[in-house]
Coordinates of C-alpha atoms in Angstrom, one line a residue:
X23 CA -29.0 88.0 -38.4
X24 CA -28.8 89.8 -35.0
X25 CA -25.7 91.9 -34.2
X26 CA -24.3 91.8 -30.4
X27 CA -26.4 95.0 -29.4
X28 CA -30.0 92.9 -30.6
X29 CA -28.8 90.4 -28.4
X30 CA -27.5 91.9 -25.2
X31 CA -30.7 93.8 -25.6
X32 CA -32.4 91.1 -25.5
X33 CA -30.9 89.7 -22.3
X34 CA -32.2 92.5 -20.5
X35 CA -35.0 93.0 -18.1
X36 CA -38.0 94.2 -17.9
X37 CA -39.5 96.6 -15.6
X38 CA -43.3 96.6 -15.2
X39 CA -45.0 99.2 -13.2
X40 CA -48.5 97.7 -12.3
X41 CA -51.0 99.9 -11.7
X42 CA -54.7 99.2 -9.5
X43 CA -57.2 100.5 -7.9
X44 CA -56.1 99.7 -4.4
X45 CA -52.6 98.7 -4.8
X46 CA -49.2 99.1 -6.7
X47 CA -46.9 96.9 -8.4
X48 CA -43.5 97.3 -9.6
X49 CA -42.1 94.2 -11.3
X50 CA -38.8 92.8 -12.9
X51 CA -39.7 90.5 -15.9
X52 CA -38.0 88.7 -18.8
X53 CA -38.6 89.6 -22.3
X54 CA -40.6 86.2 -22.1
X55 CA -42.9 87.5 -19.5
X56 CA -41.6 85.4 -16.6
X57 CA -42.0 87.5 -13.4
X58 CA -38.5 87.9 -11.3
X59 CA -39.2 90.1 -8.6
X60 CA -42.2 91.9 -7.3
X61 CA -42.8 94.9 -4.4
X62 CA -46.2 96.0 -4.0
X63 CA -47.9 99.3 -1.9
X64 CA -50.9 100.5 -1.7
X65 CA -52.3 103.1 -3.9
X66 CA -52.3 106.0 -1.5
X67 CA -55.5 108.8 -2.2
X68 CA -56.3 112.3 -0.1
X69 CA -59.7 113.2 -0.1
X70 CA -58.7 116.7 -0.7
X71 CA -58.8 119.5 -1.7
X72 CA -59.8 119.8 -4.3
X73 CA -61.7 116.6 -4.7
X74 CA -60.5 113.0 -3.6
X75 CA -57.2 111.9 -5.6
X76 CA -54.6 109.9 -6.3
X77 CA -51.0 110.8 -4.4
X78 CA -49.0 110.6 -8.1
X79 CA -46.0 112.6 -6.0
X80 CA -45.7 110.0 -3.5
X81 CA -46.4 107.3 -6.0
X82 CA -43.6 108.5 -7.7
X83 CA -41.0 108.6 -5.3
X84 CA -41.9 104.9 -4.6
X85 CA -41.6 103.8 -8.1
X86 CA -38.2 105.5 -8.7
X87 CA -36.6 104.3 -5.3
X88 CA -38.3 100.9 -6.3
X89 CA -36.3 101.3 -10.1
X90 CA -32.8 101.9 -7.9
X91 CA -33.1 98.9 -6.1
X92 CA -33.9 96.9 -8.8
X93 CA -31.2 98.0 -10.8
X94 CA -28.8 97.3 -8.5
X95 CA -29.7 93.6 -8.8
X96 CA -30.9 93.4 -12.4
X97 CA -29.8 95.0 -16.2
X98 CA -32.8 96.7 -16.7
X99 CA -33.5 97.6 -20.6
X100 CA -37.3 98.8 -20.9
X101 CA -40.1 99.9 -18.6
X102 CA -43.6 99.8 -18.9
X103 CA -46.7 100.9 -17.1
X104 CA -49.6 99.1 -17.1
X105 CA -53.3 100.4 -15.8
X106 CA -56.8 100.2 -14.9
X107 CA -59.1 102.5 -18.1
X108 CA -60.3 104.8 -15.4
X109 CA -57.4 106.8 -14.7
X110 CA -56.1 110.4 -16.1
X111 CA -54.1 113.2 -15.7
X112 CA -54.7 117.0 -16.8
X113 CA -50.9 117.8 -17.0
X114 CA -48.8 120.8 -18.3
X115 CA -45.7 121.5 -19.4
X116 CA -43.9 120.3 -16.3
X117 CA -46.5 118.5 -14.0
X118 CA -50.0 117.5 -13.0
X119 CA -52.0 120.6 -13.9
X120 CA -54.7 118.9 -11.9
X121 CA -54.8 116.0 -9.5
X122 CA -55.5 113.0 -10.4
X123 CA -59.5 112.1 -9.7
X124 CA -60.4 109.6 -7.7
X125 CA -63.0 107.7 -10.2
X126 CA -65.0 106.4 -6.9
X127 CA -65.0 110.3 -6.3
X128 CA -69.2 111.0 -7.1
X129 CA -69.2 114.3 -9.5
X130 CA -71.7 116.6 -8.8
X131 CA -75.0 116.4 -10.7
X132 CA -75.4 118.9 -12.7
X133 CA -72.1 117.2 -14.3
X134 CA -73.9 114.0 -14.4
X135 CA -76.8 115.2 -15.6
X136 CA -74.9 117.4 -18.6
X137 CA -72.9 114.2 -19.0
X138 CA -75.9 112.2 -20.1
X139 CA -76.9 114.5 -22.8
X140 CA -73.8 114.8 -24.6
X141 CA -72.4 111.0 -24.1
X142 CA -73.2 109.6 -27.1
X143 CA -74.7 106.4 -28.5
X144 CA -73.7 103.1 -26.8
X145 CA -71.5 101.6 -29.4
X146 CA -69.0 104.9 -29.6
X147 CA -68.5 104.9 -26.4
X148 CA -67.8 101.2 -25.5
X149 CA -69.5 100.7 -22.4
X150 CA -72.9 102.2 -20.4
X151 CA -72.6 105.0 -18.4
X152 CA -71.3 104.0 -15.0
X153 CA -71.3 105.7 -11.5
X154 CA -69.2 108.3 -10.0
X155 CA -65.6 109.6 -12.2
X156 CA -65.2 106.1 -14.0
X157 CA -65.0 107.5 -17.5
X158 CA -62.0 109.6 -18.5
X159 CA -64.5 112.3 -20.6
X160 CA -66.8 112.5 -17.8
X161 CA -64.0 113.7 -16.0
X162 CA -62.4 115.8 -18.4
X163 CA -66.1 117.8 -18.6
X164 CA -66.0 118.0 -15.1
X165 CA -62.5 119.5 -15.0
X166 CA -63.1 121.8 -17.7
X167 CA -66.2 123.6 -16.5
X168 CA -65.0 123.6 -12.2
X169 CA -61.7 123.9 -12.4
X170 CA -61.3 126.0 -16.0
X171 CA -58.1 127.9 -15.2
X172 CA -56.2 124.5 -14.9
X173 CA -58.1 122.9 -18.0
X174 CA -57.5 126.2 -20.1
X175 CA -53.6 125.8 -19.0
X176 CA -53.2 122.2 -19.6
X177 CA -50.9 120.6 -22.6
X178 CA -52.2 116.6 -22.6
X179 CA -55.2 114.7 -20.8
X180 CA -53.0 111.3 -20.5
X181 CA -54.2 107.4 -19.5
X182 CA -52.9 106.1 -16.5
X183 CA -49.9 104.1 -18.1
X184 CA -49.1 107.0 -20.6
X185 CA -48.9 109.8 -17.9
X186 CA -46.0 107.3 -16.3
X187 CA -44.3 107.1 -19.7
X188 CA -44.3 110.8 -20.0
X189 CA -43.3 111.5 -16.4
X190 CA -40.2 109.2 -17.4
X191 CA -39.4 109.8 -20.6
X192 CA -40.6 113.2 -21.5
X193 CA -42.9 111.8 -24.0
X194 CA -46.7 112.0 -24.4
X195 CA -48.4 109.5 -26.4
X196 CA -52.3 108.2 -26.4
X197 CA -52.8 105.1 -26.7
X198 CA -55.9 102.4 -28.0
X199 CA -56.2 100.4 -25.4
X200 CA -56.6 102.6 -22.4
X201 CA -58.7 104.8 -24.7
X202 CA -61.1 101.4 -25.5
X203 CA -61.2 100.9 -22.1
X204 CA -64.6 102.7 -20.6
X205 CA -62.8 105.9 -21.6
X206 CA -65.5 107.7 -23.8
X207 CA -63.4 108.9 -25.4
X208 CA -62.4 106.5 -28.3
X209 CA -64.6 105.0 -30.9
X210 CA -62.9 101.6 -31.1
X211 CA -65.7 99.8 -33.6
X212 CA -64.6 102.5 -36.6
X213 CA -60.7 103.5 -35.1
X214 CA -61.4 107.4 -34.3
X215 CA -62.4 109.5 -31.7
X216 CA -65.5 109.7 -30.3
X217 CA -67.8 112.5 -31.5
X218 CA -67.5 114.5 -28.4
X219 CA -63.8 114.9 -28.2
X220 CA -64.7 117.0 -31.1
X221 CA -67.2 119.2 -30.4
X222 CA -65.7 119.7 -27.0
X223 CA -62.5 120.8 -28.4
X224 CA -60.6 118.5 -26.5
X225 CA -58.4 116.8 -29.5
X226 CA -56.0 119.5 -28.5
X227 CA -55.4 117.5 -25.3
X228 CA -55.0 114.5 -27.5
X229 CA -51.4 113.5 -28.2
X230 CA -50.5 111.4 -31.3
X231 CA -51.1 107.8 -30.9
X232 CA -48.2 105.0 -30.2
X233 CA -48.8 101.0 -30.1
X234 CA -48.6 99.6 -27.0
X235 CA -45.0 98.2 -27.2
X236 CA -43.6 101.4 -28.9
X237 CA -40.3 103.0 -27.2
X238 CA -41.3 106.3 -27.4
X239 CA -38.4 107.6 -25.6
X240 CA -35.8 106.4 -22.6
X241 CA -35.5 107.3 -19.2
X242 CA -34.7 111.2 -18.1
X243 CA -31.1 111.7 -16.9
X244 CA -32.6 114.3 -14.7
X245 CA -34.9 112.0 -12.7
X246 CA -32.1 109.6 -12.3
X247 CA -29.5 111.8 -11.3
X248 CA -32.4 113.1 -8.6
X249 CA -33.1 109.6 -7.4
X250 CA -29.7 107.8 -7.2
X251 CA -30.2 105.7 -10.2
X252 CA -27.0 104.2 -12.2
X253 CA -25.4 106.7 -14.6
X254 CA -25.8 104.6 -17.9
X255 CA -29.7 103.9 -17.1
X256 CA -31.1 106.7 -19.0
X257 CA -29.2 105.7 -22.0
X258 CA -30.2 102.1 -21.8
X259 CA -33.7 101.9 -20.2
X260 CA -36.4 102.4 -23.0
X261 CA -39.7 103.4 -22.1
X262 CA -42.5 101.9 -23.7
X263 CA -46.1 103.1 -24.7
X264 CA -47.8 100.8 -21.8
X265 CA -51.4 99.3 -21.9
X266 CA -54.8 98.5 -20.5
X267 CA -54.5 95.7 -17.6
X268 CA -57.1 93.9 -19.3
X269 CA -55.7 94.1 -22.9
X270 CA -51.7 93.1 -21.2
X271 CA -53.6 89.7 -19.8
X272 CA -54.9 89.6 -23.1
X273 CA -52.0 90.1 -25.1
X274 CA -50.4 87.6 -22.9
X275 CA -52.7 84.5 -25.2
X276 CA -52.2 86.3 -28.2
X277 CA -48.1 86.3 -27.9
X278 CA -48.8 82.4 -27.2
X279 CA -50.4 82.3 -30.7
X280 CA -53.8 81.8 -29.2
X281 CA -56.3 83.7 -31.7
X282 CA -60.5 82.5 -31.7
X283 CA -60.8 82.7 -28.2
X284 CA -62.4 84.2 -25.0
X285 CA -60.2 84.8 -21.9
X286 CA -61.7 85.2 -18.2
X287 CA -59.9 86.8 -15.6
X288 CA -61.3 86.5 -11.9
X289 CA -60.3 88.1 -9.0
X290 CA -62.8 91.0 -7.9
X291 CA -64.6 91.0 -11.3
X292 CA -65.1 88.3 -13.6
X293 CA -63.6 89.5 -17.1
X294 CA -64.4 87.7 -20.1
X295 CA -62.8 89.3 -23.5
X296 CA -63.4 87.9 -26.9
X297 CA -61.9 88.5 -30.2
X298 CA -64.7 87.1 -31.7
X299 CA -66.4 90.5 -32.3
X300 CA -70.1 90.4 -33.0
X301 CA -71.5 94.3 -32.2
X302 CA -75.3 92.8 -32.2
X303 CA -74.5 90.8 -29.5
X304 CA -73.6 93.7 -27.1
X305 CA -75.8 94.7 -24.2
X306 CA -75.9 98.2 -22.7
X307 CA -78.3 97.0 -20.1
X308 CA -76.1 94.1 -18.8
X309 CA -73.3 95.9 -18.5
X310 CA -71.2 94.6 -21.4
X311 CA -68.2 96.5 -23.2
X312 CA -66.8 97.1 -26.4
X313 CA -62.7 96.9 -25.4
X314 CA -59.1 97.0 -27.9
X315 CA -56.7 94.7 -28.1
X316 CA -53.0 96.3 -28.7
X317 CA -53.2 96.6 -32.3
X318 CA -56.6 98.2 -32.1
X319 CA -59.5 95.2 -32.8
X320 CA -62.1 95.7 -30.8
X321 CA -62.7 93.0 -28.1
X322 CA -66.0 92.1 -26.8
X323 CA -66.4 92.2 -22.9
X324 CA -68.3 90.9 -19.8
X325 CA -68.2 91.2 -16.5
X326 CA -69.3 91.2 -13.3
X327 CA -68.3 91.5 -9.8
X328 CA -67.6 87.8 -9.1
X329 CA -64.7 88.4 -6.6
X330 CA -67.5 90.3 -4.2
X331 CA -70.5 87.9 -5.0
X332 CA -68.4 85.3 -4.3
X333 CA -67.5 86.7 -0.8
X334 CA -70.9 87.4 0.3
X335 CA -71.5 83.8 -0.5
X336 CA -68.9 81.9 1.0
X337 CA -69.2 84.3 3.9
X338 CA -65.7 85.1 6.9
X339 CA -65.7 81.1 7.5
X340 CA -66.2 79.9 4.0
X341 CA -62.9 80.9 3.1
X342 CA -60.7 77.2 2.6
X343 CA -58.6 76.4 0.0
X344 CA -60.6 74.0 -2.1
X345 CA -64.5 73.3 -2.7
X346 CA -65.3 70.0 -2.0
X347 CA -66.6 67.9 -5.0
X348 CA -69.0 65.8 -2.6
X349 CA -70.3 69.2 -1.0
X350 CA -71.4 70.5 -4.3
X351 CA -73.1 67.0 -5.8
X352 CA -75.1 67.6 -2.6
X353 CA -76.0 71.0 -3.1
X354 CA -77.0 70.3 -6.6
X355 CA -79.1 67.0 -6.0
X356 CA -81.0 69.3 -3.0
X357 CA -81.5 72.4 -5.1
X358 CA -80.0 75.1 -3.5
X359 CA -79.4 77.7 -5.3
X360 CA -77.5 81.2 -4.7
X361 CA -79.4 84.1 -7.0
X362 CA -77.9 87.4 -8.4
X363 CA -77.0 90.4 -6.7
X364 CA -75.9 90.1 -3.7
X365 CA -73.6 93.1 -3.8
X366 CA -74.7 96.7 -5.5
X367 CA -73.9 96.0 -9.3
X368 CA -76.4 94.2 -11.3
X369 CA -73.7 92.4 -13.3
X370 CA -75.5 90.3 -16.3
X371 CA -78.7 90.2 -14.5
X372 CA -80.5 94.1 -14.8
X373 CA -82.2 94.7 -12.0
X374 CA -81.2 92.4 -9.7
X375 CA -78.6 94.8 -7.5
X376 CA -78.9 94.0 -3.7
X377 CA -81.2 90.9 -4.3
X378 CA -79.4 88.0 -3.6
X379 CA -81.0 85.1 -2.0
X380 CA -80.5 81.2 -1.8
X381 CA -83.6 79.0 -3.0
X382 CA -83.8 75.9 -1.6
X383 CA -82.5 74.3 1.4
X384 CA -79.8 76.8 2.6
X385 CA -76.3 76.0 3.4
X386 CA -75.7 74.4 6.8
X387 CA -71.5 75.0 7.3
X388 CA -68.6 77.1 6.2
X389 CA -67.5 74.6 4.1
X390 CA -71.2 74.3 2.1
X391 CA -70.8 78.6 1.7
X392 CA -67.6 77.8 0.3
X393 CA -69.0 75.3 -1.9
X394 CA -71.8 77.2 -3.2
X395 CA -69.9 79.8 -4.0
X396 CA -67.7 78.3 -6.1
X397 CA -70.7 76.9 -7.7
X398 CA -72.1 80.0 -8.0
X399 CA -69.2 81.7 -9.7
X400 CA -69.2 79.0 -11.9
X401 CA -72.8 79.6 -13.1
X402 CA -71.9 83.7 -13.7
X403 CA -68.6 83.0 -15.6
X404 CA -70.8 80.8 -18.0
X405 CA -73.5 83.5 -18.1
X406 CA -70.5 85.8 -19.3
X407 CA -69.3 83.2 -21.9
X408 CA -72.9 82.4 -23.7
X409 CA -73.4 87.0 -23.8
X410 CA -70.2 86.9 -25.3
X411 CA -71.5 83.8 -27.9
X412 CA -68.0 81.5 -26.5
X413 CA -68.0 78.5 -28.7
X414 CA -64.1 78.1 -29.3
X415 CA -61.2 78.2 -27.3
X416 CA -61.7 79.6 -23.5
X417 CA -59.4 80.1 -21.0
X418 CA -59.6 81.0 -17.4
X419 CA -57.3 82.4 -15.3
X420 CA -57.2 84.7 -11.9
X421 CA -57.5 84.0 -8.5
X422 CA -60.8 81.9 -9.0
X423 CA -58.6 78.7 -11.2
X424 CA -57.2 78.6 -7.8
X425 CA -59.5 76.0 -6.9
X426 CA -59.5 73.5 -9.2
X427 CA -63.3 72.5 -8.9
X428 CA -64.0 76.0 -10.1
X429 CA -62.7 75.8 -13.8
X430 CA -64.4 72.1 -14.1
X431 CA -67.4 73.5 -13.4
X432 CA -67.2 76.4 -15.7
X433 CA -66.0 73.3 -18.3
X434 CA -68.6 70.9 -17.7
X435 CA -71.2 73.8 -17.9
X436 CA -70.4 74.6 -21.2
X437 CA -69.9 70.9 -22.6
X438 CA -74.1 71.0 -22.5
X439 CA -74.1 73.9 -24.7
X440 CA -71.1 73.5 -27.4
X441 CA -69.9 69.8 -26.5
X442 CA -66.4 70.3 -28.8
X443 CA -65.4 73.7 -27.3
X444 CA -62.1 73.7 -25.3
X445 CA -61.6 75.0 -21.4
X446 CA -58.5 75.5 -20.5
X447 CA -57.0 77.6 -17.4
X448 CA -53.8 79.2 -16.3
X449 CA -52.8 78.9 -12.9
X450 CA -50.3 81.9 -13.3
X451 CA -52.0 85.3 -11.5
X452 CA -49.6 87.6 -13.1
X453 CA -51.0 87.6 -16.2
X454 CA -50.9 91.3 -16.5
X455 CA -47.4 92.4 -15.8
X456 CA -46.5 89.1 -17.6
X457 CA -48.6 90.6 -20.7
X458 CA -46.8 93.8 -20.3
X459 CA -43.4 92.5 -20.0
X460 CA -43.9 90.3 -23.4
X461 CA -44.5 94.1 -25.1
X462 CA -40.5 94.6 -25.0
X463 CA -40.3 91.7 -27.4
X464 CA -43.5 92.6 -29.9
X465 CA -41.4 94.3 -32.9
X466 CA -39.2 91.1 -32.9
X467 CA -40.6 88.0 -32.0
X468 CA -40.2 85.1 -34.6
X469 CA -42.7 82.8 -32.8
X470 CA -44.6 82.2 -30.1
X471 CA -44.2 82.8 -26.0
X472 CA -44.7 79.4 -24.5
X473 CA -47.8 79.5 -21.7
X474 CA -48.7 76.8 -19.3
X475 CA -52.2 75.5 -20.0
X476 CA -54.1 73.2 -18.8
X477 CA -57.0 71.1 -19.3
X478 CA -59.6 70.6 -16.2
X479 CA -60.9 67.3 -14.9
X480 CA -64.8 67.5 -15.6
X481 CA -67.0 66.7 -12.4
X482 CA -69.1 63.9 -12.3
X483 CA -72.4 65.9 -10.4
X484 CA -75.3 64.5 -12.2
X485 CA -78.3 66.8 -12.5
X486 CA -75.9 69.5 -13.5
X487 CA -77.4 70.6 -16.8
X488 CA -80.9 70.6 -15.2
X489 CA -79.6 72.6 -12.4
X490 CA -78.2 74.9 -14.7
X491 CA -81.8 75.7 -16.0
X492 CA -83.0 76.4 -13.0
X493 CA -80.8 78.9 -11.9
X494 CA -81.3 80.6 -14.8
X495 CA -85.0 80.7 -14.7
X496 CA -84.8 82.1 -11.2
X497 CA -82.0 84.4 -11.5
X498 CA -83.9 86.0 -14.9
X499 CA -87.0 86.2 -12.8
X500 CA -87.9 89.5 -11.4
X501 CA -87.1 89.3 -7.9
X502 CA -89.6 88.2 -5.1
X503 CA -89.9 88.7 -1.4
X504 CA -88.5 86.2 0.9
X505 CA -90.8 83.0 1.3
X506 CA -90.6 80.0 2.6
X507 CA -88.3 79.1 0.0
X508 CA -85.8 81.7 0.3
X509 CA -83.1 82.8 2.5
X510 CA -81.4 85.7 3.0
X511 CA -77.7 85.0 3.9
X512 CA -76.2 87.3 6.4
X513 CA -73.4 88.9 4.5
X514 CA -70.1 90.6 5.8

């Protein structure tokens, strides 16, 4: 039975600082994930010196005026910060003992090139070796060997949403789901660190581990005396571990008692996670990722940048709010196709980075580039769901479910491969903070967290399966130079 300090804890809010690449978030959540309020501003960098990075003093003053206001309207009872896997901070006793990097920031290349020999084998780190500062070891060698008086002065290397719960609580912590994300760092198959944290020497930058939706401390009187906040905050706002973006949308299903399954999130990239692990079916050369969920499984990922294709596609006109249904049945009975990459990632097809093309009659209007786009996003989220071996339960959410022709598609394209498998989709977009926010609850929930889902109407395009086939024999193909049967679109 709960006593009257369970429940009045319960009552409280949530605050969820939501961190991307572009862009801020701080919300105010329910324990049950339902968002309340939301302010947003962008995510400020200086290009230096010493190298391009993130403005975590400005960022900071945002997110603490942003904490006042809310508590002036709401009872606030637990924060947590939530993050993108390719953000960290070098800090020290009191402070950043380095900036924060900039992971679009290019390294120099004798880092690179030093960073390739010592990386490790695909599987231990989780993911291929991407471009510029994305993984948190590559920047960690890059901090020790140019800037080695900071490095050698250092107390923690921290994830994104850990550094926050240290800045506001006093507490470091590492955490598995920022660690499985791209990191490097983490072995998240066999649960330790990777190999090179070792011979490095950098587990003495590693603080102990915390779950996700641990309280591992509550907010510092001194930073709200500082910043105007209520006197009784710091002994009533716990401060939670925090999480991987990814992982929080994830988490979201799994608080819904959703287990078997494979969710996409779509926005700028396509995301597909699965808890059906299966390490054979991992591909270094398409890009696909070896992620944790918050109690450490690993998570099978895909992606690509569908957000971007999709905007090359549907070009600066193409840009309504629906597809229409008659649009694409003609698209499909003509033959027109849109082929990978039009952007600079090869997403699921190697090779094909800066490529793209339509075969077949091209499109003639705005509203046929929006059409074939949505197409065409269809046909990549599928690609993402046979890699990742999807034959249960998916669910789609993200920008993309917007449209409702979108998740149909992705539906209808599956029913030819595993005719019993379920497609659902979400039409909430704050799956992350709302994944984040449900953390407060974890130690105590009794059942599940109701979600909205819903089942798409399948379109009636025949030809579809055929059509299917086709793009994929072209769009495996090793691209050609334009003929008669080609066009290149002209992109913004």
């Amino acid at each position: 039975m709960k006593d009257e300090n369970d429940k009045a804890r319960e009552e409280t809010r949530v605050a969820v600082f939501d961190i991307g690449k572009t862009n801020v978030k701080l919300n105010v959540a329910t324990r049950a994930g339902a968002i309340l309020e939301t302010i947003s501003t962008p995510n400020a960098t200086r290009d230096g010196p010493p190298y391009r990075h993130h403005d975590l003093a400005g960022q900071e003053e945002w997110l603490l005026d942003g904490l006042r206001g809310f508590a002036a309207r709401h009872r606030l009872g637990a924060f947590v910060a939530c993050g993108h896997g390719s953000g960290g901070v070098l800090v020290g006793e009191d402070g950043p003992a380095a900036p924060m990097i900039d992971y679009e920031q290019p390294l120099p290349a004798r880092i690179d090139r030093a960073y390739a020999g010592m990386a490790g084998p695909y599987l231990e780190r989780g993911s291929p070796v991407m471009l510029g500062a994305t993984h948190l070891a590559r920047q960690m060698l890059w901090l020790e060997e140019e800037f080695p008086e900071a490095f050698a002065r250092a107390r923690w290397f921290l994830g994104l949403p850990q550094y926050w719960a240290w800045r506001l609580s006093g507490a470091a912590v590492s955490e598995v789901t920022i660690l499985g994300a791209q990191s490097h760092l983490w072995n998240v198959p066999e649960g330790r660190p990777a190999a090179l944290v070792r011979a490095r020497g950098w587990d003495r930058l590693v603080p102990p581990f915390a779950p996700a939706w641990k309280a591992v401390g509550r907010l510092r009187p001194d930073l709200a005396r500082r910043h105007g906040l209520p006197a009784d905050l710091p002994a009533n706002l716990e401060v939670l571990a925090g999480i991987h973006d990814s992982s929080a949308n994830f988490y979201r299903y799994q608080a819904a008692g959703h287990s078997d399954m494979t969710v996409v999130s779509t926005g700028t990239w396509i995301v597909g996670l699965s808890d059906r692990f299966d390490p054979a079916r991992l591909d270094e050369a398409r890009g696909m990722t070896c992620n944790a969920d918050v109690s450490g499984r690993p998570l099978a990922g895909a992606l690509t940048m569908g957000g971007r294709e999709f905007s090359r596609v549907a070009g600066t006109e193409g840009t309504g709010e629906r597809a229409d249904a008659g649009l694409v049945a003609r698209l499909v009975a003509a033959g027109t196709l849109a082929l990978p990459s039009f952007g600079g990632e090869d997403g699921m097809f190697p090779g094909s980075a800066g490529t793209g093309r339509i075969a077949g009659p091209p499109p003639e209007s705005p509203a046929e580039r929006r059409a074939l786009a949505v197409l065409y996003t269809a046909l990549l989220t599928s690609v993402c769901l046979d890699a990742l071996g999807s034959d249960r339960l998916v669910v789609l959410d993200g920008s993309f479910v917007r449209d409702p022709l979108y998740a149909g598609l992705v539906a209808a394209f599956r029913r030819t491969r595993h005719p019993g498998a379920e497609t659902l989709f979400n039409l909430d977009s704050q799956g992350t903070a709302a994944g984040s926010a449900l953390l407060a609850g974890h130690a105590g929930r009794a059942s599940p967290v109701p979600i909205a889902l819903e089942k798409p109407p399948l379109p009636d395009l025949p030809g579809l399966a055929d059509y299917r086939a086709r793009w994929l024999e072209l769009a495996r193909a090793a691209p050609t130079t334009t003929s008669s049967t080609t066009t290149r679109l002209e992109t913004p």
